[in-house]
């Protein structure tokens, strides 16, 4: 599905989208301005009881000039709802954000049993072997507020 972006007419909503709860999706965005150095898709998620959920932030990948795509994992669509939206935000080469539009999103209930928990950055219990010592060191990764990943190895090794 191609979603046409028209940043000069933000009063026109983006294409309404329909997805299944706990399902994945791939969306393409056409006519993204050339000034966009990065593109992020923000997916609203329904409340968990009375607790609001943060938007799911999905990084888009540039295919070619003006065309980007996003793979959206099941955790972005945890439950059925007819009152959601998605937002498209570009960032230029200087780090300035630009809102490119908003569209309605309907998450339809379905019998899928997908996992709504976001996967860890590094699979649990990932170890690297140091051939000099024969010890295994746990690989850890952290994500900061800007989406940057920091990778490190625990200094204390274990025998496996």
PDB file of N, CA and C in Angstrom, residues 37 49 65 97:
ATOM      1  N   UNK A  37      16.130  13.506   5.674  1.00  0.00           N
ATOM      2  CA  UNK A  37      17.298  12.653   5.865  1.00  0.00           C
ATOM      3  C   UNK A  37      16.923  11.397   6.644  1.00  0.00           C
ATOM      4  N   UNK A  49      -5.959  -0.729  29.781  1.00  0.00           N
ATOM      5  CA  UNK A  49      -6.848  -0.409  30.899  1.00  0.00           C
ATOM      6  C   UNK A  49      -7.038   1.096  30.918  1.00  0.00           C
ATOM      7  N   UNK A  65      14.615   8.026  -4.180  1.00  0.00           N
ATOM      8  CA  UNK A  65      14.192   9.409  -3.991  1.00  0.00           C
ATOM      9  C   UNK A  65      12.672   9.485  -3.849  1.00  0.00           C
ATOM     10  N   UNK A  97      12.912  18.405  13.011  1.00  0.00           N
ATOM     11  CA  UNK A  97      11.764  17.556  12.675  1.00  0.00           C
ATOM     12  C   UNK A  97      10.753  18.318  11.820  1.00  0.00           C
TER      13      UNK A  97
END
